[in-house]
Amino acid sequence: MNEIVGSHDILLVTLDTLRFDVAQELATAGRLPKLAAAVLPGGRWERRHSPGSFTYAAHQAIFAGFLPTPAEPDGPRERLFAARFAGSETTAPATYVYDTPDLVSGLATAGYRTVCIGGVGFFNKQAALGSVLPGMFQESHWSPELGVASPTSFESQVDLAERISAGQRPDQPLFLFVNVSALHQPNWFHLPGATREHGDSRASHAAALEYVDAHVGRLFAAMRRRRPCLAIVCSDHGTAYGDDAYHGHRLGHEVVWTVPYAHAVLPASPFAAEETP
C-alpha cells in the first residue's frame, strides 16, 4: 500500500447488504461477468467477516481502516490501511499508516481528493445522523435518484462517478467511495415479473446484484482512464430473508456477518471506456 498510495487512484465500493452466499453463487454460475473480469481472481469472492452488523457501524469501522476480516480461523489479519496505533497487531510493513483518525482524512492529508457517492439513508444528509459518514469527505453527493427506492440507483451513481472522474485534476489522485444501494431493501423491482406485493426475497437480492454487474464496468472504466486504480469491492454486512426465521440485519446471524470481499489493481487505460461493453 505504501507504493500504491499517492501513485494510484483508489475506489472503495460497498455493496450494501450483499450476502456472501448469494454473491458466490452468482459468481460461480458466471452471472457476474464484469465483476469477475475486473476484481475476482478465479471468479470467486473472498469470504470475510464484517466489522459491523448494519451500515453505520460497519462503515465507521471500514473508514477507520478495518475492512472486513478474512474468515479463516488462522488466516492473515494484516490490514491494507491503518491509523497509527501503539500495539496494533494487524499493522504490517506493507500497511499504509496514517496519523489521522480515519482513512478518508488520512488520504486527504496525502493529497487525495476525497469524494463520497452516497446510497442508503446513512449517507442522505437529510438529518444529523445521515451527515456523519458523508461529512468525513471533502465532497459528498446524495439524491433520491441514488437511494434505495430508485430502480435505477446504480446507473445514476455510475453516471455521477463518470462526471467526477472526468473533472478530476490530472495531477491529483482521487479517492472515490460509492455506497451501492441497489441490493438493499426494497429490491423486488430488480426481479423480472415481481411486484410490490411479492416483496423482497433472496431471489430479488440476487437479481439486484446482476443489475449492479451490468453497469459496474463503466465505473471501473472511469477510474482507469487517468492512472492505475486500486479497487476494493465488498459488502458492509449481509441481510436475512427468513433464514432461521430472521429477517433484515443488525442481528448476529451468519448471513449478516459473512460478506464477500475483493480487491485488485486496475491498470491505467485511457481507452477503458471504449474497452468496456
Short mmCIF file of C-alpha atoms in Angstrom, two decimals:
data_model
loop_
_atom_site.label_atom_id
_atom_site.label_comp_id
_atom_site.label_asym_id
_atom_site.label_seq_id
_atom_site.Cartn_x
_atom_site.Cartn_y
_atom_site.Cartn_z
CA MET A 1 0.00 0.00 0.00
CA ASN A 2 2.91 2.37 0.58
CA GLU A 3 3.72 2.12 -3.13
CA ILE A 4 0.09 2.47 -4.19
CA VAL A 5 -0.97 5.45 -2.07
CA GLY A 6 -0.09 8.61 -3.98
CA SER A 7 0.51 6.89 -7.33
CA HIS A 8 -2.89 5.23 -7.79
CA ASP A 9 -6.47 6.38 -7.61
CA ILE A 10 -8.44 4.42 -5.01
CA LEU A 11 -12.00 3.18 -5.45
CA LEU A 12 -13.90 1.76 -2.47
CA VAL A 13 -17.29 0.24 -3.30
CA THR A 14 -19.56 -1.15 -0.59
CA LEU A 15 -22.37 -3.31 -1.96
CA ASP A 16 -24.74 -2.54 0.86
CA THR A 17 -26.34 -5.65 2.47
CA LEU A 18 -24.87 -8.12 -0.06
CA ARG A 19 -24.80 -11.67 1.32
CA PHE A 20 -21.73 -13.83 0.72
CA ASP A 21 -23.69 -16.92 -0.29
CA VAL A 22 -25.66 -15.07 -2.97
CA ALA A 23 -22.54 -13.31 -4.28
CA GLN A 24 -20.60 -16.57 -4.50
CA GLU A 25 -23.44 -18.49 -6.15
CA LEU A 26 -23.76 -15.89 -8.89
CA ALA A 27 -20.02 -15.69 -9.45
CA THR A 28 -19.70 -19.48 -9.68
CA ALA A 29 -22.56 -19.61 -12.17
CA GLY A 30 -20.90 -17.00 -14.38
CA ARG A 31 -23.63 -14.45 -13.75
CA LEU A 32 -21.24 -11.64 -12.70
CA PRO A 33 -19.01 -11.29 -15.77
CA LYS A 34 -17.94 -7.66 -15.24
CA LEU A 35 -17.02 -8.11 -11.57
CA ALA A 36 -15.30 -11.41 -12.30
CA ALA A 37 -13.18 -9.95 -15.09
CA ALA A 38 -12.04 -6.96 -13.04
CA VAL A 39 -11.67 -7.96 -9.40
CA LEU A 40 -12.43 -11.65 -8.81
CA PRO A 41 -9.37 -13.86 -9.36
CA GLY A 42 -10.56 -17.29 -10.41
CA GLY A 43 -14.10 -15.94 -10.49
CA ARG A 44 -14.55 -16.27 -6.73
CA TRP A 45 -15.13 -13.84 -3.88
CA GLU A 46 -13.06 -13.95 -0.72
CA ARG A 47 -15.13 -14.97 2.31
CA ARG A 48 -14.76 -12.43 5.11
CA HIS A 49 -16.43 -11.26 8.30
CA SER A 50 -17.93 -7.80 8.59
CA PRO A 51 -16.80 -5.39 11.32
CA GLY A 52 -20.47 -4.45 11.93
CA SER A 53 -23.97 -5.84 11.50
CA PHE A 54 -25.51 -2.72 9.91
CA THR A 55 -24.43 0.12 7.66
CA TYR A 56 -23.48 2.79 10.18
CA ALA A 57 -21.37 0.55 12.42
CA ALA A 58 -19.68 -1.26 9.53
CA HIS A 59 -18.74 1.94 7.71
CA GLN A 60 -17.39 3.61 10.83
CA ALA A 61 -15.02 0.65 11.13
CA ILE A 62 -14.21 0.47 7.41
CA PHE A 63 -13.38 4.18 7.31
CA ALA A 64 -11.08 3.62 10.32
CA GLY A 65 -9.15 1.08 8.22
CA PHE A 66 -10.90 -2.07 9.45
CA LEU A 67 -12.01 -3.67 6.20
CA PRO A 68 -13.86 -7.00 6.51
CA THR A 69 -11.63 -9.61 8.17
CA PRO A 70 -10.60 -12.88 6.42
CA ALA A 71 -12.89 -15.60 7.74
CA GLU A 72 -10.32 -18.38 8.13
CA PRO A 73 -9.57 -19.02 11.84
CA ASP A 74 -5.79 -18.80 11.37
CA GLY A 75 -5.75 -16.59 8.30
CA PRO A 76 -3.69 -13.42 7.84
CA ARG A 77 -5.03 -10.31 9.56
CA GLU A 78 -2.66 -7.63 8.21
CA ARG A 79 -4.60 -4.59 7.04
CA LEU A 80 -4.17 -2.52 3.89
CA PHE A 81 -4.63 0.76 5.81
CA ALA A 82 -4.34 1.61 9.48
CA ALA A 83 -4.25 4.64 11.73
CA ARG A 84 -1.05 4.81 13.76
CA PHE A 85 -1.89 2.99 16.99
CA ALA A 86 0.58 1.62 19.54
CA GLY A 87 0.35 -2.13 19.90
CA SER A 88 -1.65 -2.78 16.75
CA GLU A 89 -1.17 -6.42 15.79
CA THR A 90 -2.71 -6.02 12.33
CA THR A 91 -0.40 -3.25 11.10
CA ALA A 92 2.33 -4.77 8.92
CA PRO A 93 5.27 -3.31 6.95
CA ALA A 94 3.11 -3.22 3.80
CA THR A 95 0.27 -1.39 5.58
CA TYR A 96 -0.24 2.26 4.73
CA VAL A 97 -0.20 4.02 8.11
CA TYR A 98 -1.70 7.47 8.58
CA ASP A 99 -1.71 9.87 11.52
CA THR A 100 -5.35 10.93 11.34
CA PRO A 101 -8.30 9.14 12.97
CA ASP A 102 -9.70 7.70 9.74
CA LEU A 103 -8.69 6.59 6.25
CA VAL A 104 -10.60 9.36 4.49
CA SER A 105 -8.74 12.18 6.22
CA GLY A 106 -5.53 10.18 6.01
CA LEU A 107 -5.78 10.06 2.23
CA ALA A 108 -6.75 13.74 2.11
CA THR A 109 -3.57 14.54 4.03
CA ALA A 110 -1.66 12.52 1.43
CA GLY A 111 -3.05 14.80 -1.29
CA TYR A 112 -6.13 12.91 -2.42
CA ARG A 113 -9.42 14.49 -3.39
CA THR A 114 -11.93 12.51 -1.31
CA VAL A 115 -15.44 12.06 -2.73
CA CYS A 116 -18.45 10.15 -1.41
CA ILE A 117 -21.34 8.98 -3.59
CA GLY A 118 -24.00 8.01 -1.08
CA GLY A 119 -26.71 5.42 -1.38
CA VAL A 120 -28.62 4.23 1.69
CA GLY A 121 -30.10 6.53 4.32
CA PHE A 122 -26.97 6.85 6.43
CA PHE A 123 -25.50 8.90 3.55
CA ASN A 124 -28.51 11.05 2.65
CA LYS A 125 -27.51 14.16 4.70
CA GLN A 126 -31.18 14.82 5.48
CA ALA A 127 -30.57 14.76 9.24
CA ALA A 128 -27.62 14.87 11.61
CA LEU A 129 -27.12 11.10 11.68
CA GLY A 130 -27.19 10.85 7.89
CA SER A 131 -24.48 13.52 7.70
CA VAL A 132 -21.82 11.83 9.86
CA LEU A 133 -20.36 9.42 7.29
CA PRO A 134 -20.50 11.72 4.23
CA GLY A 135 -19.14 14.51 6.43
CA MET A 136 -15.79 12.72 6.53
CA PHE A 137 -15.24 13.53 2.85
CA GLN A 138 -14.20 16.76 1.19
CA GLU A 139 -17.12 16.32 -1.20
CA SER A 140 -20.26 14.22 -0.88
CA HIS A 141 -23.29 13.56 -3.04
CA TRP A 142 -26.76 12.16 -2.42
CA SER A 143 -30.15 12.48 -4.09
CA PRO A 144 -33.27 10.31 -4.23
CA GLU A 145 -32.08 9.02 -7.61
CA LEU A 146 -29.11 7.39 -5.82
CA GLY A 147 -31.16 5.94 -2.97
CA VAL A 148 -32.79 2.63 -2.10
CA ALA A 149 -36.19 3.42 -3.63
CA SER A 150 -34.84 4.07 -7.12
CA PRO A 151 -34.82 1.11 -9.56
CA THR A 152 -32.02 2.86 -11.49
CA SER A 153 -29.94 3.92 -8.48
CA PHE A 154 -26.68 2.34 -9.56
CA GLU A 155 -26.87 3.70 -13.09
CA SER A 156 -27.26 7.17 -11.57
CA GLN A 157 -24.34 6.57 -9.22
CA VAL A 158 -22.12 5.49 -12.10
CA ASP A 159 -23.19 8.49 -14.20
CA LEU A 160 -22.10 10.74 -11.33
CA ALA A 161 -18.83 8.84 -10.86
CA GLU A 162 -18.02 9.32 -14.55
CA ARG A 163 -18.54 13.07 -14.24
CA ILE A 164 -16.41 13.27 -11.10
CA SER A 165 -13.57 11.30 -12.68
CA ALA A 166 -13.73 13.31 -15.91
CA GLY A 167 -13.41 16.57 -13.97
CA GLN A 168 -10.54 15.43 -11.79
CA ARG A 169 -7.29 17.41 -11.94
CA PRO A 170 -4.66 15.33 -13.76
CA ASP A 171 -2.04 15.93 -11.06
CA GLN A 172 -4.23 14.95 -8.08
CA PRO A 173 -5.14 11.38 -7.10
CA LEU A 174 -8.78 10.57 -6.38
CA PHE A 175 -10.30 8.53 -3.57
CA LEU A 176 -13.84 7.72 -4.63
CA PHE A 177 -16.23 5.92 -2.31
CA VAL A 178 -19.54 4.52 -3.61
CA ASN A 179 -22.19 3.08 -1.31
CA VAL A 180 -24.30 0.95 -3.65
CA SER A 181 -27.92 0.99 -2.51
CA ALA A 182 -29.41 -1.36 -5.12
CA LEU A 183 -29.03 -4.54 -3.02
CA HIS A 184 -30.76 -3.03 -0.01
CA GLN A 185 -34.48 -3.41 0.57
CA PRO A 186 -36.59 -2.63 -1.41
CA ASN A 187 -35.11 -4.67 -4.24
CA TRP A 188 -38.15 -6.58 -5.57
CA PHE A 189 -38.22 -4.38 -8.68
CA HIS A 190 -34.98 -5.92 -9.95
CA LEU A 191 -36.57 -9.38 -10.29
CA PRO A 192 -38.40 -9.78 -13.62
CA GLY A 193 -42.10 -10.31 -13.07
CA ALA A 194 -42.07 -9.37 -9.39
CA THR A 195 -44.47 -6.83 -7.93
CA ARG A 196 -44.53 -4.84 -4.72
CA GLU A 197 -46.93 -7.45 -3.32
CA HIS A 198 -44.30 -10.17 -3.82
CA GLY A 199 -41.92 -8.20 -1.62
CA ASP A 200 -38.16 -8.65 -1.37
CA SER A 201 -36.55 -12.08 -1.43
CA ARG A 202 -33.25 -13.83 -1.77
CA ALA A 203 -34.02 -14.08 -5.50
CA SER A 204 -34.61 -10.33 -5.89
CA HIS A 205 -31.43 -9.71 -3.88
CA ALA A 206 -29.57 -11.82 -6.46
CA ALA A 207 -31.27 -10.01 -9.33
CA ALA A 208 -30.13 -6.70 -7.85
CA LEU A 209 -26.54 -7.91 -7.87
CA GLU A 210 -26.85 -8.87 -11.53
CA TYR A 211 -28.18 -5.37 -12.19
CA VAL A 212 -25.11 -3.89 -10.49
CA ASP A 213 -22.80 -6.12 -12.51
CA ALA A 214 -24.41 -4.95 -15.74
CA HIS A 215 -23.27 -1.37 -15.05
CA VAL A 216 -20.13 -1.72 -12.91
CA GLY A 217 -17.87 -1.93 -15.96
CA ARG A 218 -18.48 1.77 -16.62
CA LEU A 219 -17.40 2.59 -13.07
CA PHE A 220 -14.17 0.64 -13.40
CA ALA A 221 -13.51 2.22 -16.80
CA ALA A 222 -13.96 5.73 -15.42
CA MET A 223 -11.45 5.05 -12.65
CA ARG A 224 -8.84 3.63 -15.03
CA ARG A 225 -8.70 6.47 -17.53
CA ARG A 226 -6.18 8.68 -15.74
CA ARG A 227 -3.90 6.36 -13.76
CA PRO A 228 -3.87 2.87 -12.20
CA CYS A 229 -6.60 2.34 -9.63
CA LEU A 230 -6.80 0.16 -6.54
CA ALA A 231 -10.38 -1.10 -6.48
CA ILE A 232 -11.82 -2.54 -3.27
CA VAL A 233 -15.27 -4.09 -3.63
CA CYS A 234 -17.02 -5.62 -0.64
CA SER A 235 -20.23 -5.82 1.32
CA ASP A 236 -20.60 -3.95 4.58
CA HIS A 237 -22.89 -6.68 6.01
CA GLY A 238 -25.40 -9.23 4.79
CA THR A 239 -29.13 -9.47 5.35
CA ALA A 240 -31.56 -12.25 6.23
CA TYR A 241 -34.58 -13.32 4.20
CA GLY A 242 -36.24 -15.67 6.66
CA ASP A 243 -33.06 -17.61 7.47
CA ASP A 244 -33.81 -19.41 10.76
CA ALA A 245 -36.82 -17.07 10.97
CA TYR A 246 -34.59 -13.96 10.92
CA HIS A 247 -35.28 -11.02 8.65
CA GLY A 248 -33.11 -8.00 7.90
CA HIS A 249 -29.83 -7.13 9.63
CA ARG A 250 -28.45 -5.51 12.79
CA LEU A 251 -28.51 -9.00 14.25
CA GLY A 252 -25.97 -11.75 14.86
CA HIS A 253 -26.78 -14.33 12.17
CA GLU A 254 -24.19 -15.95 9.91
CA VAL A 255 -25.74 -14.46 6.76
CA VAL A 256 -25.32 -10.98 8.25
CA TRP A 257 -21.75 -11.36 9.47
CA THR A 258 -20.33 -13.19 6.44
CA VAL A 259 -19.61 -10.94 3.45
CA PRO A 260 -17.92 -11.07 0.04
CA TYR A 261 -14.68 -9.15 -0.47
CA ALA A 262 -12.32 -8.48 -3.38
CA HIS A 263 -9.58 -6.05 -4.27
CA ALA A 264 -7.42 -5.65 -7.35
CA VAL A 265 -5.28 -3.10 -9.14
CA LEU A 266 -6.92 -1.94 -12.36
CA PRO A 267 -4.24 -0.92 -14.86
CA ALA A 268 -4.44 2.52 -16.35
CA SER A 269 -6.04 2.71 -19.79
CA PRO A 270 -7.07 5.99 -21.45
CA PHE A 271 -9.36 3.94 -23.70
CA ALA A 272 -11.00 2.00 -20.86
CA ALA A 273 -14.45 3.36 -21.64
CA GLU A 274 -14.26 2.03 -25.17
CA GLU A 275 -12.94 -1.33 -23.96
CA THR A 276 -15.84 -1.89 -21.57
CA PRO A 277 -19.08 -3.08 -23.23
#
